[in-house]
Coordinates of C-alpha atoms and ligand atoms in Angstrom, one line a residue:
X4 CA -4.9 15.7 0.5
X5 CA -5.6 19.1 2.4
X6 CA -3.3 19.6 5.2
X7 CA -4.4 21.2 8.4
X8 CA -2.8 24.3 9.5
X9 CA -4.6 24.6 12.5
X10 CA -2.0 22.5 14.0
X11 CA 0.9 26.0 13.9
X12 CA -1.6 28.4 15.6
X13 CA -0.3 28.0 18.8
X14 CA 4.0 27.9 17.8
X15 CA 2.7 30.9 15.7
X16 CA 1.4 32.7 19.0
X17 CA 4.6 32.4 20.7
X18 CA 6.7 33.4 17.6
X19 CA 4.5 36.7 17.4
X20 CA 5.6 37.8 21.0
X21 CA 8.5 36.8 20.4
X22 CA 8.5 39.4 17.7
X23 CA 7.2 42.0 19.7
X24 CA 9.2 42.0 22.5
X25 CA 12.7 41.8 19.7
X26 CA 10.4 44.6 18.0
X27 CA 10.3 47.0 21.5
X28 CA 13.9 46.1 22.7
X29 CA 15.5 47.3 19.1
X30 CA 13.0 50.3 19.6
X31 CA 14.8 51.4 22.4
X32 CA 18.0 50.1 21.9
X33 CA 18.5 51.7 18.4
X34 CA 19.5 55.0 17.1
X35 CA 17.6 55.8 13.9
X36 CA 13.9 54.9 12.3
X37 CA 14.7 53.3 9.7
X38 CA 16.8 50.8 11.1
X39 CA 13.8 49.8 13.3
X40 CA 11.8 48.9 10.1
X41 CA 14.5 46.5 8.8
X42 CA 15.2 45.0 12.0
X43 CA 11.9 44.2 12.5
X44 CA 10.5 43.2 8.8
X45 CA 13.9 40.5 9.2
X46 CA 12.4 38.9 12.4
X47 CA 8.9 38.2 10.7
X48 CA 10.2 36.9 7.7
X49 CA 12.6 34.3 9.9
X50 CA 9.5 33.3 11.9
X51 CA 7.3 32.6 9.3
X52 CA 9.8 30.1 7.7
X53 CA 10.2 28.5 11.0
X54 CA 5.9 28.6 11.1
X55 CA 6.0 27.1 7.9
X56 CA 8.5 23.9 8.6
X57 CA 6.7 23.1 11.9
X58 CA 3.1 22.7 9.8
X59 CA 5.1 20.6 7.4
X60 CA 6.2 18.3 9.7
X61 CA 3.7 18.0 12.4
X62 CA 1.5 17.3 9.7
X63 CA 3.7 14.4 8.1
X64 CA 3.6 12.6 11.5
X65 CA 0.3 13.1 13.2
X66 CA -2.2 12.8 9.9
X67 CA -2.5 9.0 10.0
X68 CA -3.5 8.9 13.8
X69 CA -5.7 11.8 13.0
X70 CA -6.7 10.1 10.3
X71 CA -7.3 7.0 11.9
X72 CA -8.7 8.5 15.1
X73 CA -11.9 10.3 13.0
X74 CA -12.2 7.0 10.9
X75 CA -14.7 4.9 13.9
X76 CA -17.0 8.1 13.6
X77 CA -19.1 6.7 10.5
X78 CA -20.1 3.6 12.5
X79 CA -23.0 1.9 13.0
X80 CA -22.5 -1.5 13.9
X81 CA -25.8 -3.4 13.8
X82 CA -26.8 -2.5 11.1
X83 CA -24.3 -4.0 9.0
X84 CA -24.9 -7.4 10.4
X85 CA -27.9 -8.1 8.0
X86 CA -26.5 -10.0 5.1
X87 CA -29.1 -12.6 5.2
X88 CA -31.2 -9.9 2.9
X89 CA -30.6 -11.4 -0.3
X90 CA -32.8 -8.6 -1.9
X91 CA -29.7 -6.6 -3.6
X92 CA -32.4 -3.5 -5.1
X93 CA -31.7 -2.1 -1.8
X94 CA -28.5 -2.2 -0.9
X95 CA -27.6 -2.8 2.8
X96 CA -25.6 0.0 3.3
X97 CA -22.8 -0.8 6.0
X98 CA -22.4 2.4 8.0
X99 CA -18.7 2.6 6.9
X100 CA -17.7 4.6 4.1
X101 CA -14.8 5.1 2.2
X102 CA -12.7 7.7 3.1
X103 CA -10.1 9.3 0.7
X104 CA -8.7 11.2 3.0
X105 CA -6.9 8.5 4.1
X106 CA -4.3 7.7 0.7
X107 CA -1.1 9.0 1.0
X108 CA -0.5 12.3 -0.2
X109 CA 0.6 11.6 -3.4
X110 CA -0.8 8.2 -3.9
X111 CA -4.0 9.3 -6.0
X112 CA -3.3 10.7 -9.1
X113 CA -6.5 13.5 -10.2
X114 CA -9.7 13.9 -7.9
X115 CA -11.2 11.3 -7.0
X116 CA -14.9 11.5 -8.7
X117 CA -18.2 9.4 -8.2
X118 CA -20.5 7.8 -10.1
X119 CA -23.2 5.8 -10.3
X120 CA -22.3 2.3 -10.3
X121 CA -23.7 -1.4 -10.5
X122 CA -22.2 -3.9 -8.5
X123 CA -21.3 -7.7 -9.1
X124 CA -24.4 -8.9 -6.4
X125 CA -26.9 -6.8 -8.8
X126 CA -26.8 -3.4 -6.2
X127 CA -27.1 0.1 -8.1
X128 CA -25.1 2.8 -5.5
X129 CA -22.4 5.6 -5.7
X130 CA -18.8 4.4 -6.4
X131 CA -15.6 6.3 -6.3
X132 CA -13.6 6.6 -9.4
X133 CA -9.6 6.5 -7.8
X134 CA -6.9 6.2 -9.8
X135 CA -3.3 5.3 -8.4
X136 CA 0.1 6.4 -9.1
X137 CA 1.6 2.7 -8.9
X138 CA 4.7 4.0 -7.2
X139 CA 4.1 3.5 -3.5
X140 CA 4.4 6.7 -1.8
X141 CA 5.8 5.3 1.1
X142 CA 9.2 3.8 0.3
X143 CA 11.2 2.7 -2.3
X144 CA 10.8 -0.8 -4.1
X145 CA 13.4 -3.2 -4.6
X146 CA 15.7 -4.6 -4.0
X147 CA 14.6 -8.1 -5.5
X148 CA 17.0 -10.4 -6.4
X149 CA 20.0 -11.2 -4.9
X150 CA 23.6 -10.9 -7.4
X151 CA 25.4 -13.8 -5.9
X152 CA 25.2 -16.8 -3.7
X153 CA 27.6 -15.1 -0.9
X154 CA 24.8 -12.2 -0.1
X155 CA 22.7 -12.1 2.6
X156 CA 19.0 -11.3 3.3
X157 CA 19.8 -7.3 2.9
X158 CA 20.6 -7.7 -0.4
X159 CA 17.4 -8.8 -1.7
X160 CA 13.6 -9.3 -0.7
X161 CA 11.5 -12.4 -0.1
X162 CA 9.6 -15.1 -2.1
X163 CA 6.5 -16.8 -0.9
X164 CA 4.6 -19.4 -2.8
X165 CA 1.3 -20.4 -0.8
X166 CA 3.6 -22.2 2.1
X167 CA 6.2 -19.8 3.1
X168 CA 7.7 -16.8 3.3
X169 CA 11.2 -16.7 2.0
X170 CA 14.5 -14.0 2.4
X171 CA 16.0 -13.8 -1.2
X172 CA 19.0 -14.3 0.1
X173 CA 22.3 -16.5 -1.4
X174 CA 21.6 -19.4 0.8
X175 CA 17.9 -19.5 -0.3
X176 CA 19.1 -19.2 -3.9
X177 CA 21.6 -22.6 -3.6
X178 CA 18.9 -24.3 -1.9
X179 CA 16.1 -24.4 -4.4
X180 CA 16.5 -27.9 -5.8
X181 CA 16.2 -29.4 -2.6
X182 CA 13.2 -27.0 -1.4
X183 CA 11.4 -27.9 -4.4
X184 CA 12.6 -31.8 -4.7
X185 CA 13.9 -31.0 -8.0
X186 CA 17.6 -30.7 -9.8
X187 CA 16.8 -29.2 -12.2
X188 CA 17.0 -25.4 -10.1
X189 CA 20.2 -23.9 -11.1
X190 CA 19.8 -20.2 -10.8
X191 CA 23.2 -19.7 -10.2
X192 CA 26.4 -19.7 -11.6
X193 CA 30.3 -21.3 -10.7
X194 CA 31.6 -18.2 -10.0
X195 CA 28.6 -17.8 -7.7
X196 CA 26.7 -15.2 -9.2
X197 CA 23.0 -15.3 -9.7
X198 CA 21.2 -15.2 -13.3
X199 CA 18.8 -12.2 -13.1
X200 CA 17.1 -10.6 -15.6
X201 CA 19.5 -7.9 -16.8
X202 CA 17.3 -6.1 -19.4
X203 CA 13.9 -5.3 -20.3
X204 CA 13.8 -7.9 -23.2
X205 CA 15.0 -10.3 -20.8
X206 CA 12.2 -9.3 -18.1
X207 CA 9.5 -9.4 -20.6
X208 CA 10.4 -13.1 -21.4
X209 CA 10.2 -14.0 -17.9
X210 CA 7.5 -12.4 -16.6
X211 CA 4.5 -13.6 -18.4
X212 CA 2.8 -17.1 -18.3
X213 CA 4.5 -19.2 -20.7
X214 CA 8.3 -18.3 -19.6
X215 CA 10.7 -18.0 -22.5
X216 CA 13.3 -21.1 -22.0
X217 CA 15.8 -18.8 -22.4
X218 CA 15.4 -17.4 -19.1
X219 CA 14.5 -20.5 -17.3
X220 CA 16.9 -20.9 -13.8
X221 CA 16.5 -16.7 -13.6
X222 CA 15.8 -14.7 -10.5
X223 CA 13.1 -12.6 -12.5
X224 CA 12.5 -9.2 -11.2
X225 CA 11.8 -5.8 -13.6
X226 CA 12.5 -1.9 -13.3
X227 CA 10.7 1.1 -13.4
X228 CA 13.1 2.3 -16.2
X229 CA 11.9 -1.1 -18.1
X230 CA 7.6 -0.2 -17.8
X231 CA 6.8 1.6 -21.0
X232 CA 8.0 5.5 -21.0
X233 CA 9.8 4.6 -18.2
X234 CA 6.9 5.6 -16.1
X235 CA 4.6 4.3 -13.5
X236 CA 1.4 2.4 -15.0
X237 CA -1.6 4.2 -13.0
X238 CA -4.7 2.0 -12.2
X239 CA -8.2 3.2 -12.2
X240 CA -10.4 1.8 -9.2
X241 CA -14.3 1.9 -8.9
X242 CA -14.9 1.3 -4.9
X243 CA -18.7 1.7 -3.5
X244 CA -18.3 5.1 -1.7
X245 CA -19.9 2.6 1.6
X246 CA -19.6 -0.8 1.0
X247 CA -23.3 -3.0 0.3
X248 CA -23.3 -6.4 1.7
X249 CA -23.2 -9.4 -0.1
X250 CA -25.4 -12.6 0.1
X251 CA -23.0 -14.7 1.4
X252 CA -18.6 -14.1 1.2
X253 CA -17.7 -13.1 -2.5
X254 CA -14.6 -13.1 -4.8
X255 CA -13.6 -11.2 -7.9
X256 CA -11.1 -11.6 -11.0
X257 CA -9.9 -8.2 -10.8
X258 CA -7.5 -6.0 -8.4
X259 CA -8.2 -7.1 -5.0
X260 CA -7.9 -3.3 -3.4
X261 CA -5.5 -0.5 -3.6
X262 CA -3.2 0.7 -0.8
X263 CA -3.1 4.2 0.6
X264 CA 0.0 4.7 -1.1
X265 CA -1.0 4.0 -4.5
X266 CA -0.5 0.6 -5.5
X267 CA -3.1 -2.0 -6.6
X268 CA -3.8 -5.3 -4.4
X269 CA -2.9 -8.2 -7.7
X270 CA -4.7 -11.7 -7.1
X271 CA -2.2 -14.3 -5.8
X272 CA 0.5 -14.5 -7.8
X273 CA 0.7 -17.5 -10.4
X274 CA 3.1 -19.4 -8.5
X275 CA 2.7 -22.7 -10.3
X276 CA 3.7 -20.9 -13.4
X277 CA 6.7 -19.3 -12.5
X278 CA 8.3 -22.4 -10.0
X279 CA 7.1 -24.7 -13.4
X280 CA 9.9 -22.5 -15.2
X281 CA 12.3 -22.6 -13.1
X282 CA 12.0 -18.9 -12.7
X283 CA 11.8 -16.9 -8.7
X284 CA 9.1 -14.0 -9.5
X285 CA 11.2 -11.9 -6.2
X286 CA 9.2 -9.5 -4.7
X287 CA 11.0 -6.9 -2.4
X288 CA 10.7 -6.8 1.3
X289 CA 7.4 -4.9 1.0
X290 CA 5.4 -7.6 -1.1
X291 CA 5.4 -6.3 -4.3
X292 CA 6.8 -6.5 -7.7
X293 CA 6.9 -5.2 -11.1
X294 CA 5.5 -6.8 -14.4
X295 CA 5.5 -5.2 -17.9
X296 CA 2.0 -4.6 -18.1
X297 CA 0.9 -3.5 -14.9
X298 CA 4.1 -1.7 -13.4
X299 CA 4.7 -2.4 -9.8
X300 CA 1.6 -4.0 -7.6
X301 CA 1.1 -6.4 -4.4
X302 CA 0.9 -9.7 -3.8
X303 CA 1.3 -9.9 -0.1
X304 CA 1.0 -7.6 3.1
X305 CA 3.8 -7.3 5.1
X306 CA 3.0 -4.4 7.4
X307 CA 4.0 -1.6 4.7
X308 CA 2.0 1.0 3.6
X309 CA 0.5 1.6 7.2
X310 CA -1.4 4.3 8.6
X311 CA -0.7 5.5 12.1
X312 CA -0.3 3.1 14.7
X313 CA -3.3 1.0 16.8
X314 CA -3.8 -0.3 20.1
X315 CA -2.7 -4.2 20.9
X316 CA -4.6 -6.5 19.6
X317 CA -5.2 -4.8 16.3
X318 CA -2.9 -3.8 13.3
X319 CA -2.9 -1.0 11.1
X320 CA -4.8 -0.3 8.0
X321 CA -2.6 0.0 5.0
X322 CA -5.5 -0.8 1.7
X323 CA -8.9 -0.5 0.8
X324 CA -10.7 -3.6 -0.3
X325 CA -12.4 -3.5 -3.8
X326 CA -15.6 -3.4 -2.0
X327 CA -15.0 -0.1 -0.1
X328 CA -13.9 -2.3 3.2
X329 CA -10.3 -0.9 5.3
X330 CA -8.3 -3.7 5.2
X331 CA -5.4 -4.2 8.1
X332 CA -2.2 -5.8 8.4
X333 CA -2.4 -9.5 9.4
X334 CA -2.9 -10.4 13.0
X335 CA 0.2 -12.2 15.0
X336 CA -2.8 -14.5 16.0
X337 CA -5.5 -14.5 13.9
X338 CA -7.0 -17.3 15.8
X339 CA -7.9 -15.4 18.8
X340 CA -9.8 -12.8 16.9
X341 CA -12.6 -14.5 15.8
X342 CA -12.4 -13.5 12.2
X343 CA -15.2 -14.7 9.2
X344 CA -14.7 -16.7 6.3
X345 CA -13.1 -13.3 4.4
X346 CA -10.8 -13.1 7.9
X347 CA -12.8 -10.1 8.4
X348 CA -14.7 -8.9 11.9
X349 CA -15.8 -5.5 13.7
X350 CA -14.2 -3.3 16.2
X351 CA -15.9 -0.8 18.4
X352 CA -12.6 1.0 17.0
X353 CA -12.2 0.5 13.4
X354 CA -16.1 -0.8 12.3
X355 CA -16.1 -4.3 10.1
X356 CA -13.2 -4.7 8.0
X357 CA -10.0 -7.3 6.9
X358 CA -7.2 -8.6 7.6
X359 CA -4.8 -9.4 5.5
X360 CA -3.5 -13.0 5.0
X361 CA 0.3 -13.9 6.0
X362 CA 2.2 -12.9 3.1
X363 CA 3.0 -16.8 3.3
X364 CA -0.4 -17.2 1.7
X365 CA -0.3 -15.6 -1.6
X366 CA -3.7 -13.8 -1.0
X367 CA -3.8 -11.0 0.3
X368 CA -7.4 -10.9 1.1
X369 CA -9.3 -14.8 0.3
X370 CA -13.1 -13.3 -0.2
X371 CA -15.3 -10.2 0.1
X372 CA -18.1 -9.7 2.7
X373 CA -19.6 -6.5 0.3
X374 CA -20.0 -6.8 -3.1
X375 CA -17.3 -5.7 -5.8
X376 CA -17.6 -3.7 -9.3
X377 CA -16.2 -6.8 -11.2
X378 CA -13.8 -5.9 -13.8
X379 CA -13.3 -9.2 -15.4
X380 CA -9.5 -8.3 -15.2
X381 CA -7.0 -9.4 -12.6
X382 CA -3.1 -9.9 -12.9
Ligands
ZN429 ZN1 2.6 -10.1 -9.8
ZN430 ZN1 -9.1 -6.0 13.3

């Protein structure tokens, strides 16, 4: 992402007559030439470091408003309020486009290209090709599970299976069997410590379909050190550079989006599975969690990730949807919004676009309004 450097122009005035006036006073105040010129070469040199640090950081903190504030500008709101057009040869382009400005620094690894692309309603248009790092660029992940009964929520993040959203904390862990009506839960030991997997032979047994039933009763939760080469795995995208309406709402079997700061939107996660084996799939306090395959990716929106902040009523954008849509933090009250099936609507501010689900949910986002390119993959 470019940075603007427009923003230092005006600390960059003052700092040059600041200069000049140091420059005039040493001129008359001192006895010899030469020690002019050193003066005065030392004085420019300390005011273009202090230029330089002030563009860093105005930078860091205003571009997401910025950002935000020139997103509105590719809107045209009627127009997108024609799916009933079930002819998909022409697409019905929306008015909002994609705009990649928006990621994170960081959070796209390469350019991002286009392409010609066909999506799953039958539309032919222009699709980004993005690939992201899958590290979020905005914080750290972990911590997941909890070591021992004793800690509290700080110690690890949160669980949600479809009807709640859980702290992974030592009470939750000594509660399981009764949560889930069963006895069979033991996830933790006399001494009070916590089974967690503690390798990355242990973490591939856990964290895949059929659970090994030698790490049954584990807090499952994986490393970056674990992935292959110790790396993030990067995921490659194809989004309609503006998004083409659907017939009617849509879904998909692949990656439901990609945040800003690099990480891919997963379908829900298969809760059934993991509870069936006895096994907590933790994701940390951001929503998120690693598996072998596909390194760390989302499962629920939480409010990280954002960009910038909004007026009430509304709630940041943090992803784009896979079909080109902004998608925002979930609403306090999603009731009074007046949201469609896919819990999307329109603002004069931000054009149409989604809201999350409560991470409570396990779905991040239930359907799409515009169609997707359908991978046939999801995780
Ligand atoms: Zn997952
Ligand atoms: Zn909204």
């Amino acid at each position: 992402m470019n940075r603007s450097s427009s923003t230092s122009l005006q600390p960059r005035f003052r700092l040059r007559s600041i200069v000049l006036l140091l420059a005039l006073a040493l001129i008359f105040s001192a006895c010899g030439t030469n020690t002019d010129d050193n003066a005065t070469t030392d004085v420019e040199e300390t005011a273009t470091e202090e230029t330089a640090e002030g563009t860093a950081e105005e930078s860091t903190v205003e571009e997401p408003a910025d950002s935000a504030d020139d997103e509105p500008a590719a809107e045209e709101p009627d127009d997108s309020e024609a799916p009933e057009n079930g002819e998909t040869a022409e697409p019905a382009a929306t008015g909002e486009a994609v705009d990649v400005g928006l990621f994170f620094d960081g959070a796209l690894t390469g350019d991002a290209t286009t392409e010609d692309c066909t999506l799953n309603g039958g539309a032919e248009t222009t699709c980004y090709r993005l690939t992201v790092g899958g590290d979020p660029v905005s914080y750290e992940t972990g911590p997941f599970c909890p070591t021992n009964i004793t800690d509290g929520p700080e110690a690890g993040g949160i669980w949600f299976d479809g009807n709640g959203v859980y702290d992974l904390d030592g009470e939750f862990i000594t509660n399981l069997a009764e949560l889930y009506g069963d006895d069979n839960w033991q996830l933790y030991n006399d001494d009070g410590t916590v089974n967690v997997t503690e390798t990355a032979e242990e973490f591939d047994l856990a964290a895949r379909p059929d659970v090994d039933p030698s790490v049954q009763n584990h807090c499952v939760e994986g490393q970056l050190e674990w992935l292959e080469n110790g790396q993030p795995v990067t995921s490659t995208v194809l989004i309609p550079v503006e998004p083409v309406l659907a017939d009617g709402a849509t879904t998909s079997r692949g990656n439901l989006g990609v945040t800003l700061d690099g990480v891919v939107i997963a379908q829900s996660a298969p809760v059934d599975a993991i509870l069936g084996a006895y096994t907590i799939a933790a994701f940390d306090d951001c929503g998120g969690h690693y598996n072998p395959v596909d390194g760390y990716h989302l499962h629920g929106a939480v409010g990280c990730s954002e960009l910038g902040e909004v007026t009430d009523g509304e709630t940041p954008m943090f992803a784009y949807a896979a079909d080109g849509f902004a998608i925002h933090s979930p609403l306090d009250d999603p009731a009074s919004a007046d949201l469609d099936e896919c819990n999307g609507h329109e603002t004069e501010e931000f054009g149409y676009h989604y809201h999350a689900n409560n991470a409570a949910e396990n779905q991040v986002v239930e359907c799409f309004t515009g169609q997707v390119v359908d991978t046939g993959r999801g995780r």
